[in-house]
Amino acid sequence: MGRPRPGTPWGIPSRRVALTRITTLPVTDAEWAGDGFVLPPTGEAVGLALGVRRLAVLGARESWPPGRALELPRAAGLVALHPSLGCAAVLGPGRIEMVGRALDGSPVETPARAWPRHTQALGFDVTGKSLWTSGVQDGRASVRVLDARTLSDVAGAEAGLELDTPVLGEDDLDGLHEWMPHPSLPVMGAAVSLGQEGTWLTFVERGVAGLVRGAAVASVEAPFYPAGFLPDGSGFIGVGGTWVRRWTYPEATLAAEFLLPEQGTLATGYSGLVTERAVLVAVEDLLEAGEWYLLQLDLDSLRPVCAWELPLSTEAVTSVHLLPGGFILSPEDGQLWRLPDEVLAAR
């Protein structure tokens, strides 16, 4: 699958890798789909927008076309995929509802709920019991948690919880809100990015008495993407425009950093993927062949181990997303590939 390359673009071993093309998707500009996908809180599947109202769920080893799909309401604005992969929460104008099937295969019958609050992100944590919302209230970013079975406010969390962000003006209401769910705890990392002003990541736990705010990370010099937790939950990874960093959890202490070489730049969106054995980062080789690489970094030290050369030209593919399950998506034209086990299992 891979073969050694004589050139080492950044002073580390380089190998060419073959990708498996899955399909060219009819990616839509549906508001709820972002760049054409919705991520569940677990890491072995991805939801793909196949139309304005259709969400297909593709597992890591499934062939195309996927066997699971959810039909969404016409007025869907935000969608959160449940970890069971059988149902989803949908936020539309003034209401939240559940669609799909419960664990026993029966249709979800949770009554819809009126929802007048300003909301920019919707997501389940890994337990599937809590539905989290993130938005702006009185100039502050805040989160709320709903019971996934009833869509009622969780006791002690009715008023919401403010995040560790600066006071937001009217121009900041369109900031990017993203989730980073813990792999085993009812904990969400809630990230708010305000363009080039930076990113603020706050950890919030659903406790017995309500919401508990934990440690926070502020990167005021530049935005970053919360790529995910380490598999055991002991740390988490952030990917910025010129660096990759690992922090400990729950302390949020900086533990390792890798500074990107000047020869390359990260893809739009600072795309990164945390696997069982490594951190993969999409890098565009601007000065040499104009190709895409995946930089493989050691999970603990972030030391570069290998540069996997992808058979993708940066002229034809201008940005990529690394998705759970080892998928690569080109959002401009909807091309979808699968990484080989050789890359996903590499140390």
Short mmCIF file of N, CA and C in Angstrom, two decimals, residues 207-279:
data_model
loop_
_atom_site.label_atom_id
_atom_site.label_comp_id
_atom_site.label_asym_id
_atom_site.label_seq_id
_atom_site.Cartn_x
_atom_site.Cartn_y
_atom_site.Cartn_z
N GLY A 207 -23.13 17.44 35.81
CA GLY A 207 -23.03 16.81 37.11
C GLY A 207 -24.40 16.51 37.69
N VAL A 208 -24.39 15.98 38.91
CA VAL A 208 -25.64 15.61 39.57
C VAL A 208 -26.51 16.83 39.82
N ALA A 209 -25.89 17.96 40.16
CA ALA A 209 -26.64 19.17 40.50
C ALA A 209 -26.74 20.16 39.35
N GLY A 210 -26.30 19.76 38.16
CA GLY A 210 -26.37 20.69 37.03
C GLY A 210 -25.06 20.72 36.27
N LEU A 211 -24.73 21.86 35.69
CA LEU A 211 -23.54 22.00 34.88
C LEU A 211 -22.37 22.50 35.71
N VAL A 212 -21.20 21.91 35.48
CA VAL A 212 -19.98 22.28 36.20
C VAL A 212 -18.95 22.71 35.17
N ARG A 213 -18.47 23.94 35.31
CA ARG A 213 -17.46 24.45 34.39
C ARG A 213 -16.08 24.01 34.85
N GLY A 214 -15.30 23.46 33.92
CA GLY A 214 -13.96 23.00 34.22
C GLY A 214 -12.91 23.96 33.70
N ALA A 215 -11.75 23.41 33.35
CA ALA A 215 -10.64 24.23 32.88
C ALA A 215 -10.94 24.80 31.50
N ALA A 216 -10.16 25.79 31.11
CA ALA A 216 -10.34 26.44 29.82
C ALA A 216 -8.99 26.70 29.17
N VAL A 217 -8.98 26.76 27.85
CA VAL A 217 -7.80 27.10 27.06
C VAL A 217 -8.14 28.29 26.20
N ALA A 218 -7.31 29.32 26.25
CA ALA A 218 -7.52 30.52 25.43
C ALA A 218 -6.32 30.70 24.51
N SER A 219 -6.58 30.78 23.23
CA SER A 219 -5.54 31.07 22.25
C SER A 219 -5.89 32.40 21.60
N VAL A 220 -5.40 33.47 22.20
CA VAL A 220 -5.78 34.81 21.73
C VAL A 220 -4.95 35.25 20.53
N GLU A 221 -3.85 34.54 20.25
CA GLU A 221 -3.01 34.97 19.13
C GLU A 221 -3.50 34.42 17.80
N ALA A 222 -4.28 33.33 17.83
CA ALA A 222 -4.73 32.72 16.58
C ALA A 222 -5.81 31.70 16.89
N PRO A 223 -6.71 31.45 15.94
CA PRO A 223 -7.73 30.42 16.15
C PRO A 223 -7.13 29.03 16.04
N PHE A 224 -7.82 28.04 16.59
CA PHE A 224 -7.41 26.65 16.41
C PHE A 224 -8.64 25.76 16.37
N TYR A 225 -8.43 24.56 15.82
CA TYR A 225 -9.50 23.57 15.70
C TYR A 225 -9.35 22.54 16.80
N PRO A 226 -10.39 22.27 17.61
CA PRO A 226 -10.31 21.23 18.63
C PRO A 226 -10.43 19.85 17.98
N ALA A 227 -9.29 19.22 17.68
CA ALA A 227 -9.28 18.00 16.87
C ALA A 227 -9.82 16.79 17.61
N GLY A 228 -9.75 16.77 18.94
CA GLY A 228 -10.32 15.66 19.68
C GLY A 228 -9.49 15.24 20.87
N PHE A 229 -10.10 14.39 21.71
CA PHE A 229 -9.42 13.83 22.87
C PHE A 229 -8.52 12.67 22.47
N LEU A 230 -7.52 12.38 23.28
CA LEU A 230 -6.81 11.13 23.17
C LEU A 230 -7.79 10.00 23.50
N PRO A 231 -7.57 8.80 22.99
CA PRO A 231 -8.54 7.72 23.19
C PRO A 231 -8.87 7.44 24.65
N ASP A 232 -7.91 7.60 25.57
CA ASP A 232 -8.19 7.34 26.98
C ASP A 232 -8.73 8.56 27.72
N GLY A 233 -8.90 9.68 27.02
CA GLY A 233 -9.45 10.88 27.63
C GLY A 233 -8.50 11.66 28.50
N SER A 234 -7.23 11.29 28.52
CA SER A 234 -6.26 11.95 29.41
C SER A 234 -5.70 13.25 28.85
N GLY A 235 -6.01 13.56 27.63
CA GLY A 235 -5.53 14.78 27.01
C GLY A 235 -6.32 15.07 25.76
N PHE A 236 -6.03 16.20 25.12
CA PHE A 236 -6.74 16.58 23.90
C PHE A 236 -5.81 17.35 22.99
N ILE A 237 -6.19 17.40 21.71
CA ILE A 237 -5.34 17.97 20.66
C ILE A 237 -6.02 19.18 20.05
N GLY A 238 -5.24 20.23 19.81
CA GLY A 238 -5.69 21.38 19.06
C GLY A 238 -4.77 21.62 17.87
N VAL A 239 -5.34 21.97 16.72
CA VAL A 239 -4.57 22.21 15.50
C VAL A 239 -4.76 23.66 15.08
N GLY A 240 -3.68 24.44 15.09
CA GLY A 240 -3.73 25.83 14.68
C GLY A 240 -3.10 26.02 13.32
N GLY A 241 -2.99 27.26 12.90
CA GLY A 241 -2.45 27.54 11.58
C GLY A 241 -0.98 27.23 11.44
N THR A 242 -0.22 27.27 12.54
CA THR A 242 1.22 27.02 12.48
C THR A 242 1.69 26.03 13.52
N TRP A 243 0.76 25.41 14.26
CA TRP A 243 1.18 24.49 15.33
C TRP A 243 0.14 23.42 15.59
N VAL A 244 0.60 22.35 16.25
CA VAL A 244 -0.27 21.32 16.81
C VAL A 244 0.12 21.20 18.28
N ARG A 245 -0.88 21.19 19.18
CA ARG A 245 -0.58 21.15 20.61
C ARG A 245 -1.39 20.06 21.31
N ARG A 246 -0.79 19.51 22.36
CA ARG A 246 -1.50 18.56 23.22
C ARG A 246 -1.55 19.14 24.63
N TRP A 247 -2.75 19.14 25.19
CA TRP A 247 -2.95 19.55 26.57
C TRP A 247 -3.40 18.35 27.39
N THR A 248 -3.17 18.41 28.70
CA THR A 248 -3.69 17.37 29.58
C THR A 248 -5.15 17.65 29.90
N TYR A 249 -5.86 16.60 30.28
CA TYR A 249 -7.23 16.75 30.77
C TYR A 249 -7.34 16.01 32.09
N PRO A 250 -7.95 16.60 33.13
CA PRO A 250 -8.80 17.81 33.10
C PRO A 250 -8.07 19.12 33.36
N GLU A 251 -6.72 19.10 33.56
CA GLU A 251 -6.03 20.33 33.97
C GLU A 251 -5.92 21.35 32.86
N ALA A 252 -5.93 20.90 31.60
CA ALA A 252 -5.72 21.78 30.44
C ALA A 252 -4.35 22.44 30.49
N THR A 253 -3.34 21.65 30.88
CA THR A 253 -1.96 22.11 30.91
C THR A 253 -1.27 21.72 29.61
N LEU A 254 -0.55 22.67 29.00
CA LEU A 254 0.16 22.36 27.76
C LEU A 254 1.24 21.32 28.03
N ALA A 255 1.19 20.21 27.26
CA ALA A 255 2.11 19.10 27.50
C ALA A 255 3.06 18.85 26.34
N ALA A 256 2.68 19.22 25.12
CA ALA A 256 3.55 19.00 23.96
C ALA A 256 3.12 19.94 22.85
N GLU A 257 4.09 20.25 21.97
CA GLU A 257 3.81 21.15 20.85
C GLU A 257 4.67 20.77 19.67
N PHE A 258 4.08 20.84 18.48
CA PHE A 258 4.82 20.67 17.24
C PHE A 258 4.59 21.90 16.39
N LEU A 259 5.68 22.57 16.01
CA LEU A 259 5.59 23.75 15.16
C LEU A 259 5.75 23.32 13.71
N LEU A 260 4.83 23.73 12.87
CA LEU A 260 4.86 23.32 11.47
C LEU A 260 6.07 23.90 10.76
N PRO A 261 6.72 23.10 9.91
CA PRO A 261 7.84 23.63 9.12
C PRO A 261 7.36 24.72 8.18
N GLU A 262 8.27 25.60 7.81
CA GLU A 262 7.91 26.70 6.94
C GLU A 262 7.52 26.24 5.54
N GLN A 263 7.95 25.03 5.15
CA GLN A 263 7.67 24.56 3.79
C GLN A 263 6.21 24.22 3.56
N GLY A 264 5.46 24.00 4.62
CA GLY A 264 4.08 23.58 4.45
C GLY A 264 3.13 24.48 5.20
N THR A 265 1.87 24.36 4.88
CA THR A 265 0.85 25.09 5.62
C THR A 265 -0.34 24.17 5.84
N LEU A 266 -1.08 24.36 6.90
CA LEU A 266 -2.23 23.52 7.15
C LEU A 266 -3.35 23.81 6.16
N ALA A 267 -4.18 22.80 5.95
CA ALA A 267 -5.33 22.98 5.09
C ALA A 267 -6.31 23.96 5.71
N THR A 268 -7.14 24.55 4.87
CA THR A 268 -8.21 25.40 5.35
C THR A 268 -9.05 24.61 6.35
N GLY A 269 -9.30 25.19 7.48
CA GLY A 269 -10.05 24.49 8.52
C GLY A 269 -9.16 23.81 9.52
N TYR A 270 -7.82 23.87 9.32
CA TYR A 270 -6.87 23.28 10.27
C TYR A 270 -7.24 21.82 10.56
N SER A 271 -7.38 21.03 9.53
CA SER A 271 -7.93 19.69 9.65
C SER A 271 -6.96 18.76 10.37
N GLY A 272 -7.46 18.06 11.39
CA GLY A 272 -6.66 17.09 12.12
C GLY A 272 -7.53 15.96 12.62
N LEU A 273 -6.92 14.78 12.83
CA LEU A 273 -7.64 13.59 13.27
C LEU A 273 -6.80 12.87 14.32
N VAL A 274 -7.42 12.55 15.45
CA VAL A 274 -6.76 11.81 16.51
C VAL A 274 -7.20 10.35 16.40
N THR A 275 -6.24 9.44 16.19
CA THR A 275 -6.54 8.02 16.11
C THR A 275 -6.07 7.33 17.38
N GLU A 276 -6.17 6.00 17.40
CA GLU A 276 -5.73 5.23 18.56
C GLU A 276 -4.23 5.33 18.78
N ARG A 277 -3.48 5.61 17.73
CA ARG A 277 -2.03 5.55 17.83
C ARG A 277 -1.30 6.82 17.44
N ALA A 278 -1.98 7.77 16.81
CA ALA A 278 -1.26 8.93 16.27
C ALA A 278 -2.20 10.11 16.10
N VAL A 279 -1.59 11.25 15.80
CA VAL A 279 -2.32 12.44 15.37
C VAL A 279 -1.97 12.67 13.91
#
